[in-house]
Amino acid sequence: MHSGISVVLKAEQLGSVFNFPITNSLLMAWLVMAFLIAGAYFFSKSLKMIPGKLQAGIEWAFEGAIAYMTEVLESEVLARRFFPLVATIFIFVAFINEIEFFPGVGSLGFFHASEFLPVLRAPTTDLNFTLALAMISFFTIEITGIATLGFFKYAGKYVNLTSTIGFVVGLIELMSNLGRLISFSFRLFGNIFAGEVMVLVAGYFLPYVLPAPLMGFEMFIGLVQALVFAMLTLFFIKLAIVDPHEAH
Amino acid sequence: MSELFSAFGVNWTLLGAQAVNFAIVLVALWYFLYKPVLATLAKRQEYVAKSVEEAKQVEALFARADGEAEARVRAADAEAEEIVATARELATTEKTRLVKEAEARAAAVAHDASARAAETIERARRESDRDVARLAVLAAEKVLKEND
């Protein structure tokens, strides 16, 4: 057992079921999922024509989000089609990031071979989760682009043989598109993981006072990162469905 | 690349599991949250639109009823006025008739009185004539008697 700060870059494996590894981040993802699904289920049972405060708030948020998406995508049909994806990205990531700072997450665990294994770890501090989310976002964006513009027109955005400059621009577009996979996943992972490390370090220096305001700040960052992930998905969808000739 | 992945603990099984997790959350929230909430919003919007339409209809109905009531009051007013005018006219006619009748009666009475007075005078004259005649006769008798 070693004292001091231990920063582990990857989610720790707690055990395995039929060769399927169970990590602490997977466990927490399931916990948040159960919380969200149960919450949504009981909320849907309590929907009324004359809304209470919670229902009015959620309705306000949904209407606002759809209105904003309609503005960005310039189509209400598309806004309503992509609203579930964008909203789920925000809600899932935001809840994970907020629950991360609840007591017990990261601090409850057991010692295994003189190494401390926390039972729960925020999935957003596990690259598996952020990369999975980035891939979902990436494929949604690309498939939407192909479905809207047609394969050849969409491919024409990246492979442009009409001029040298066009070809280079297309190549840069292609690279930046693929780069989204990395930027999406590492942005979320880096922000949340760094926040966790910072709170950990602050706790090492001044355990009873310093972490509190930092935790508050990190909870705010968690919300912002959830919003950033959802908004970027929305904006990239918009970029993908723009006709290459209209864009100029 | 694989070194980088192993440093971050990227494992395709886990990555797939997290993708499935997200898909489950997406479907569950779609079914339990987005669909019912958006349906409620649409239902309420429809309800409000219907209510506004109904309120408009009721308002029109009220306006029509108001107009009808006003017209009826106006008609009643006119009718009452007419009745009063007729009554007044009738009263005037009646008054004139009564006055005329009274005048006629007064004239008749006066005529009657003057006639009676004339008759009385006549009678008186006749009576006095008779008296004069009798006196003359008496005087004559007396004269005759004296001459005898």
XYZ file of N, CA, C and O in Angstrom, chain B:
592
model
N 0.084 3.099 -31.593
C -1.363 3.284 -31.423
C -1.905 2.345 -30.351
O -2.625 2.755 -29.448
N -1.488 1.070 -30.418
C -2.009 0.121 -29.436
C -1.424 0.420 -28.061
O -2.054 0.177 -27.036
N -0.227 0.976 -28.056
C 0.392 1.368 -26.781
C -0.409 2.484 -26.130
O -0.692 2.456 -24.939
N -0.787 3.440 -26.975
C -1.602 4.562 -26.501
C -2.929 4.042 -25.962
O -3.366 4.421 -24.878
N -3.517 3.132 -26.729
C -4.807 2.595 -26.315
C -4.696 1.840 -24.998
O -5.546 1.970 -24.127
N -3.614 1.097 -24.849
C -3.500 0.323 -23.608
C -3.185 1.237 -22.433
O -3.597 0.976 -21.301
N -2.491 2.346 -22.706
C -2.216 3.300 -21.624
C -3.503 3.902 -21.093
O -3.642 4.155 -19.892
N -4.480 4.115 -21.991
C -5.758 4.684 -21.571
C -6.781 3.593 -21.262
O -7.941 3.906 -20.985
N -6.357 2.355 -21.356
C -7.247 1.248 -21.031
C -8.330 1.025 -22.062
O -9.393 0.507 -21.732
N -8.059 1.447 -23.307
C -9.095 1.250 -24.323
C -9.161 -0.234 -24.693
O -8.157 -0.858 -24.976
N -10.354 -0.740 -24.614
C -10.586 -2.163 -24.834
C -11.864 -2.242 -25.644
O -12.883 -1.657 -25.264
N -11.790 -2.909 -26.776
C -12.937 -2.847 -27.696
C -14.209 -3.411 -27.082
O -15.304 -2.938 -27.372
N -14.069 -4.393 -26.202
C -15.247 -4.952 -25.544
C -15.910 -3.894 -24.670
O -17.132 -3.697 -24.712
N -15.061 -3.207 -23.885
C -15.592 -2.181 -22.984
C -16.182 -1.025 -23.781
O -17.222 -0.469 -23.423
N -15.480 -0.675 -24.866
C -15.962 0.421 -25.705
C -17.334 0.078 -26.278
O -18.264 0.890 -26.252
N -17.454 -1.160 -26.742
C -18.746 -1.605 -27.266
C -19.806 -1.579 -26.180
O -20.940 -1.144 -26.421
N -19.433 -2.012 -24.990
C -20.395 -2.027 -23.879
C -20.875 -0.612 -23.572
O -22.072 -0.384 -23.358
N -19.944 0.349 -23.591
C -20.343 1.732 -23.292
C -21.232 2.292 -24.409
O -22.169 3.046 -24.133
N -20.941 1.887 -25.646
C -21.791 2.330 -26.757
C -23.195 1.755 -26.599
O -24.191 2.458 -26.798
N -23.266 0.485 -26.195
C -24.570 -0.144 -25.967
C -25.283 0.564 -24.821
O -26.499 0.821 -24.888
N -24.527 0.895 -23.770
C -25.121 1.629 -22.635
C -25.780 2.914 -23.123
O -26.908 3.218 -22.755
N -25.025 3.642 -23.946
C -25.577 4.912 -24.443
C -26.825 4.658 -25.267
O -27.825 5.368 -25.129
N -26.773 3.615 -26.105
C -27.930 3.308 -26.949
C -29.141 2.973 -26.088
O -30.262 3.408 -26.375
N -28.915 2.238 -25.003
C -30.035 1.875 -24.114
C -30.624 3.134 -23.484
O -31.852 3.320 -23.443
N -29.739 4.013 -23.006
C -30.222 5.260 -22.400
C -30.998 6.072 -23.431
O -32.078 6.608 -23.147
N -30.463 6.121 -24.655
C -31.128 6.885 -25.718
C -32.541 6.352 -25.959
O -33.514 7.109 -25.980
N -32.644 5.041 -26.116
C -33.957 4.446 -26.403
C -34.906 4.641 -25.212
O -36.074 5.007 -25.384
N -34.382 4.409 -24.001
C -35.239 4.515 -22.810
C -35.730 5.947 -22.630
O -36.916 6.176 -22.362
N -34.823 6.905 -22.777
C -35.244 8.306 -22.595
C -36.194 8.724 -23.717
O -37.128 9.487 -23.490
N -35.943 8.185 -24.895
C -36.831 8.480 -26.031
C -38.243 8.030 -25.681
O -39.209 8.769 -25.814
N -38.301 6.778 -25.183
C -39.609 6.181 -24.923
C -40.261 6.780 -23.685
O -41.467 7.025 -23.682
N -39.488 7.034 -22.635
C -40.076 7.449 -21.353
C -40.067 8.952 -21.143
O -40.755 9.457 -20.271
N -39.238 9.674 -21.900
C -39.107 11.100 -21.601
C -39.497 11.976 -22.794
O -40.459 12.732 -22.725
N -38.765 11.812 -23.904
C -38.978 12.751 -25.010
C -40.369 12.605 -25.620
O -41.074 13.583 -25.824
N -40.739 11.334 -25.917
C -42.010 11.108 -26.602
C -43.189 11.596 -25.760
O -44.000 12.386 -26.252
N -43.297 11.136 -24.493
C -44.461 11.601 -23.709
C -44.464 13.102 -23.476
O -45.534 13.730 -23.541
N -43.296 13.684 -23.216
C -43.268 15.130 -22.933
C -43.664 15.922 -24.182
O -44.491 16.836 -24.114
N -43.095 15.532 -25.333
C -43.419 16.256 -26.560
C -44.880 16.036 -26.943
O -45.545 16.941 -27.443
N -45.389 14.810 -26.658
C -46.803 14.544 -26.939
C -47.680 15.421 -26.055
O -48.686 15.975 -26.505
N -47.281 15.555 -24.783
C -48.043 16.414 -23.866
C -48.043 17.856 -24.362
O -49.081 18.536 -24.346
N -46.878 18.298 -24.812
C -46.773 19.675 -25.319
C -47.687 19.874 -26.517
O -48.418 20.868 -26.606
N -47.664 18.889 -27.429
C -48.495 19.004 -28.641
C -49.966 19.002 -28.257
O -50.761 19.778 -28.793
N -50.307 18.112 -27.287
C -51.699 18.002 -26.863
C -52.152 19.319 -26.235
O -53.259 19.790 -26.496
N -51.292 19.901 -25.417
C -51.665 21.148 -24.753
C -51.822 22.275 -25.774
O -52.728 23.085 -25.697
N -50.930 22.285 -26.742
C -50.994 23.324 -27.786
C -52.322 23.235 -28.525
O -52.995 24.239 -28.753
N -52.685 21.977 -28.859
C -53.942 21.740 -29.561
C -55.107 22.208 -28.693
O -56.035 22.868 -29.168
N -55.017 21.858 -27.409
C -56.082 22.202 -26.468
C -56.238 23.721 -26.356
O -57.350 24.254 -26.379
N -55.103 24.404 -26.274
C -55.138 25.869 -26.152
C -55.731 26.492 -27.412
O -56.575 27.389 -27.353
N -55.304 25.960 -28.571
C -55.822 26.485 -29.845
C -57.329 26.308 -29.899
O -58.069 27.210 -30.306
N -57.794 25.111 -29.442
C -59.218 24.828 -29.461
C -59.954 25.777 -28.507
O -61.023 26.308 -28.840
N -59.360 25.991 -27.335
C -59.986 26.862 -26.333
C -60.128 28.280 -26.871
O -61.164 28.926 -26.690
N -59.069 28.741 -27.523
C -59.101 30.103 -28.068
C -60.205 30.209 -29.115
O -60.976 31.179 -29.148
N -60.285 29.160 -29.950
C -61.308 29.145 -31.008
C -62.700 29.179 -30.378
O -63.579 29.954 -30.801
N -62.867 28.377 -29.327
C -64.166 28.307 -28.653
C -64.500 29.643 -27.999
O -65.645 30.110 -28.057
N -63.496 30.241 -27.385
C -63.718 31.540 -26.736
C -64.172 32.562 -27.764
O -65.070 33.375 -27.513
N -63.561 32.489 -28.950
C -63.937 33.413 -30.017
C -65.402 33.204 -30.400
O -66.160 34.164 -30.595
N -65.775 31.915 -30.510
C -67.158 31.602 -30.876
C -68.134 32.121 -29.826
O -69.173 32.702 -30.152
N -67.764 31.906 -28.560
C -68.642 32.348 -27.461
C -68.787 33.868 -27.501
O -69.876 34.415 -27.322
N -67.663 34.522 -27.772
C -67.676 35.979 -27.848
C -68.627 36.454 -28.951
O -69.441 37.363 -28.767
N -68.536 35.775 -30.114
C -69.405 36.127 -31.239
C -70.865 35.922 -30.853
O -71.731 36.752 -31.158
N -71.089 34.801 -30.133
C -72.448 34.485 -29.691
C -72.966 35.582 -28.770
O -74.098 36.055 -28.892
N -72.096 35.996 -27.871
C -72.459 37.061 -26.919
C -72.795 38.340 -27.659
O -73.792 39.004 -27.365
N -71.944 38.668 -28.639
C -72.150 39.899 -29.402
C -73.492 39.848 -30.105
O -74.258 40.819 -30.110
N -73.799 38.646 -30.675
C -75.056 38.506 -31.384
C -76.229 38.660 -30.404
O -77.203 39.352 -30.685
N -76.119 38.012 -29.268
C -77.181 38.091 -28.258
C -77.369 39.522 -27.794
O -78.495 40.010 -27.634
N -76.251 40.210 -27.605
C -76.279 41.616 -27.196
C -77.060 42.441 -28.206
O -77.944 43.222 -27.858
N -76.720 42.245 -29.480
C -77.374 42.981 -30.563
C -78.864 42.689 -30.584
O -79.692 43.599 -30.712
N -79.158 41.396 -30.393
C -80.554 40.983 -30.440
C -81.328 41.659 -29.301
O -82.434 42.195 -29.515
N -80.723 41.640 -28.117
C -81.394 42.227 -26.953
C -81.627 43.723 -27.178
O -82.704 44.255 -26.902
N -80.610 44.367 -27.726
C -80.711 45.805 -27.974
C -81.850 46.104 -28.958
O -82.672 47.001 -28.751
N -81.892 45.277 -30.032
C -82.929 45.469 -31.049
C -84.304 45.288 -30.415
O -85.235 46.068 -30.670
N -84.382 44.260 -29.535
C -85.682 43.986 -28.938
C -86.099 45.129 -28.015
O -87.256 45.560 -28.030
N -85.121 45.653 -27.271
C -85.422 46.773 -26.364
C -85.863 47.986 -27.173
O -86.827 48.679 -26.834
N -85.161 48.192 -28.290
C -85.496 49.339 -29.130
C -86.925 49.189 -29.670
O -87.725 50.130 -29.673
N -87.252 47.973 -30.125
C -88.590 47.716 -30.652
C -89.643 47.967 -29.576
O -90.687 48.605 -29.834
N -89.348 47.483 -28.364
C -90.291 47.662 -27.259
C -90.480 49.142 -26.955
O -91.603 49.617 -26.717
N -89.384 49.876 -26.996
C -89.416 51.327 -26.764
C -90.346 52.004 -27.763
O -91.214 52.803 -27.393
N -90.119 51.647 -29.030
C -90.910 52.265 -30.094
C -92.389 51.947 -29.901
O -93.254 52.827 -30.032
N -92.633 50.694 -29.531
C -94.012 50.253 -29.352
C -94.665 51.045 -28.214
O -95.793 51.540 -28.342
N -93.910 51.172 -27.122
C -94.435 51.900 -25.952
C -94.743 53.346 -26.335
O -95.789 53.904 -25.979
N -93.834 53.934 -27.085
C -94.009 55.313 -27.510
C -95.287 55.460 -28.327
O -96.084 56.395 -28.158
N -95.462 54.461 -29.200
C -96.625 54.488 -30.073
C -97.910 54.394 -29.240
O -98.881 55.131 -29.463
N -97.845 53.489 -28.270
C -99.021 53.301 -27.405
C -99.363 54.604 -26.683
O -100.524 55.045 -26.645
N -98.325 55.230 -26.146
C -98.542 56.493 -25.415
C -99.131 57.551 -26.339
O -100.090 58.256 -25.988
N -98.570 57.619 -27.555
C -99.038 58.620 -28.517
C -100.514 58.388 -28.844
O -101.332 59.320 -28.856
N -100.845 57.118 -29.081
C -102.237 56.778 -29.397
C -103.147 57.174 -28.246
O -104.226 57.774 -28.443
N -102.683 56.833 -27.032
C -103.495 57.132 -25.847
C -103.713 58.639 -25.719
O -104.819 59.114 -25.431
N -102.614 59.341 -25.959
C -102.698 60.800 -25.836
C -103.692 61.354 -26.859
O -104.529 62.203 -26.553
N -103.583 60.857 -28.057
C -104.456 61.307 -29.139
C -105.922 61.024 -28.783
O -106.818 61.872 -28.914
N -106.094 59.782 -28.279
C -107.428 59.341 -27.881
C -107.984 60.263 -26.801
O -109.151 60.697 -26.848
N -107.107 60.586 -25.861
C -107.520 61.445 -24.738
C -107.935 62.819 -25.263
O -108.959 63.381 -24.846
N -107.141 63.335 -26.205
C -107.445 64.659 -26.762
C -108.802 64.642 -27.456
O -109.647 65.536 -27.252
N -109.022 63.600 -28.244
C -110.295 63.485 -28.958
C -111.453 63.437 -27.961
O -112.473 64.144 -28.112
N -111.250 62.622 -26.941
C -112.290 62.447 -25.925
C -112.596 63.774 -25.239
O -113.764 64.142 -25.019
N -111.496 64.484 -24.946
C -111.642 65.774 -24.249
C -112.467 66.732 -25.108
O -113.438 67.353 -24.652
N -112.061 66.802 -26.364
C -112.767 67.697 -27.286
C -114.252 67.349 -27.343
O -115.133 68.215 -27.288
N -114.472 66.025 -27.406
C -115.858 65.552 -27.503
C -116.638 65.977 -26.247
O -117.749 66.531 -26.331
N -116.014 65.760 -25.095
C -116.692 66.087 -23.827
C -116.999 67.570 -23.735
O -118.110 67.981 -23.362
N -115.971 68.362 -24.114
C -116.156 69.830 -24.038
C -117.309 70.257 -24.940
O -118.196 71.018 -24.534
N -117.285 69.675 -26.165
C -118.313 70.044 -27.129
C -119.697 69.675 -26.592
O -120.666 70.441 -26.657
N -119.734 68.485 -26.011
C -120.998 67.985 -25.472
C -121.506 68.897 -24.368
O -122.702 69.289 -24.328
N -120.565 69.270 -23.507
C -120.922 70.128 -22.372
C -121.422 71.479 -22.876
O -122.437 72.016 -22.385
N -120.680 71.955 -23.874
C -121.084 73.260 -24.446
C -122.495 73.173 -25.015
O -123.357 74.039 -24.789
N -122.710 72.042 -25.737
C -124.023 71.854 -26.368
C -125.106 71.813 -25.301
O -126.181 72.432 -25.438
N -124.748 71.043 -24.196
C -125.738 70.920 -23.145
C -126.026 72.298 -22.519
O -127.167 72.676 -22.251
N -124.962 73.066 -22.299
C -125.113 74.397 -21.700
C -125.986 75.292 -22.587
O -126.906 75.992 -22.115
N -125.670 75.173 -23.898
C -126.448 75.978 -24.854
C -127.925 75.601 -24.800
O -128.833 76.454 -24.775
N -128.166 74.275 -24.695
C -129.536 73.768 -24.650
C -130.260 74.279 -23.412
O -131.417 74.735 -23.487
N -129.468 74.200 -22.302
C -130.065 74.668 -21.033
C -130.443 76.145 -21.128
O -131.555 76.549 -20.753
N -129.502 76.914 -21.678
C -129.736 78.355 -21.790
C -130.960 78.632 -22.679
O -131.825 79.458 -22.362
N -130.997 77.878 -23.795
C -132.105 78.043 -24.745
C -133.438 77.724 -24.071
O -134.425 78.471 -24.157
N -133.415 76.610 -23.340
C -134.579 76.148 -22.616
C -135.078 77.232 -21.661
O -136.288 77.577 -21.614
N -134.099 77.782 -20.933
C -134.433 78.808 -19.926
C -135.070 80.042 -20.578
O -136.102 80.557 -20.110
N -134.446 80.453 -21.677
C -134.969 81.663 -22.337
C -136.367 81.404 -22.914
O -137.260 82.251 -22.849
N -136.535 80.163 -23.401
C -137.848 79.801 -23.951
C -138.905 79.845 -22.864
O -140.018 80.399 -23.040
N -138.503 79.261 -21.690
C -139.462 79.245 -20.591
C -139.799 80.682 -20.159
O -140.961 81.018 -19.859
N -138.777 81.495 -20.146
C -138.985 82.893 -19.743
C -139.948 83.596 -20.700
O -140.897 84.289 -20.275
N -139.744 83.348 -21.987
C -140.627 83.954 -22.996
C -142.057 83.501 -22.797
O -143.016 84.305 -22.859
N -142.161 82.197 -22.484
C -143.498 81.624 -22.293
C -144.171 82.278 -21.082
O -145.369 82.645 -21.111
N -143.386 82.405 -20.040
C -143.933 83.018 -18.819
C -144.415 84.450 -19.101
O -145.521 84.855 -18.681
N -143.578 85.152 -19.843
C -143.951 86.530 -20.187
C -145.255 86.547 -20.980
O -146.191 87.313 -20.698
N -145.316 85.649 -21.933
C -146.500 85.554 -22.802
C -147.747 85.292 -21.977
O -148.789 85.937 -22.123
N -147.510 84.259 -21.081
C -148.654 83.894 -20.249
C -149.096 85.081 -19.401
O -150.285 85.393 -19.278
N -148.114 85.741 -18.853
C -148.412 86.883 -17.995
C -149.177 87.954 -18.787
O -150.172 88.517 -18.307
N -148.679 88.134 -20.020
C -149.353 89.129 -20.832
C -150.789 88.712 -21.121
O -151.749 89.507 -21.024
N -150.906 87.414 -21.470
C -152.255 86.910 -21.758
C -153.160 87.064 -20.544
O -154.302 87.515 -20.615
N -152.617 86.721 -19.426
C -153.414 86.823 -18.199
C -153.826 88.272 -17.943
O -155.007 88.568 -17.624
N -152.852 89.157 -18.143
C -153.183 90.563 -17.905
C -154.203 91.072 -18.926
O -155.116 91.834 -18.568
N -154.075 90.580 -20.135
C -155.055 90.935 -21.165
C -156.441 90.513 -20.718
O -157.419 91.286 -20.810
N -156.511 89.266 -20.217
C -157.789 88.729 -19.755
C -158.324 89.579 -18.608
O -159.507 89.966 -18.594
N -157.405 89.894 -17.750
C -157.844 90.726 -16.609
C -158.391 92.087 -17.093
O -159.442 92.550 -16.628
N -157.651 92.650 -18.043
C -158.073 93.946 -18.579
C -159.457 93.821 -19.223
O -160.374 94.640 -18.971
N -159.615 92.746 -19.966
C -160.890 92.529 -20.645
C -162.013 92.399 -19.632
O -163.113 93.003 -19.774
N -161.712 91.575 -18.595
C -162.746 91.394 -17.569
C -163.081 92.718 -16.886
O -164.254 93.045 -16.668
N -162.048 93.477 -16.623
C -162.278 94.768 -15.988
C -163.137 95.672 -16.875
O -164.054 96.351 -16.411
N -162.796 95.583 -18.152
C -163.568 96.394 -19.106
C -165.000 95.960 -19.127
O -165.917 96.808 -19.128
N -165.211 94.661 -19.073
C -166.565 94.120 -19.079
C -167.274 94.586 -17.828
O -168.415 95.050 -17.877
N -166.584 94.440 -16.746
C -167.175 94.836 -15.471
C -167.557 96.306 -15.485
O -168.641 96.688 -15.044
N -166.554 97.091 -16.039
C -166.829 98.526 -16.102
C -168.032 98.811 -16.972
O -168.899 99.636 -16.609
N -168.092 98.115 -18.090
C -169.215 98.296 -18.976
C -170.519 97.933 -18.322
O -171.515 98.655 -18.421
N -170.519 96.791 -17.611
C -171.706 96.326 -16.904
C -172.160 97.382 -15.925
O -173.332 97.690 -15.837
N -171.178 97.917 -15.257
C -171.468 98.933 -14.246
C -172.119 100.200 -14.837
O -173.123 100.724 -14.344
N -171.538 100.550 -16.008
C -172.052 101.711 -16.692
C -173.478 101.451 -17.118
O -174.358 102.308 -16.965
N -173.708 100.333 -17.697
C -175.003 99.929 -18.197
C -175.983 99.921 -17.057
O -177.118 100.338 -17.197
N -175.568 99.364 -15.963
C -176.407 99.287 -14.756
C -176.809 100.651 -14.273
O -177.917 100.907 -13.899
N -175.906 101.566 -14.353
C -176.145 102.918 -13.883
C -177.180 103.624 -14.780
O -177.957 104.438 -14.351
N -177.077 103.226 -16.089
C -177.955 103.827 -17.061
C -179.359 103.330 -16.990
O -180.254 103.973 -17.514
N -179.542 102.232 -16.460
C -180.840 101.633 -16.303
C -181.658 102.345 -15.368
O -181.488 102.751 -14.366
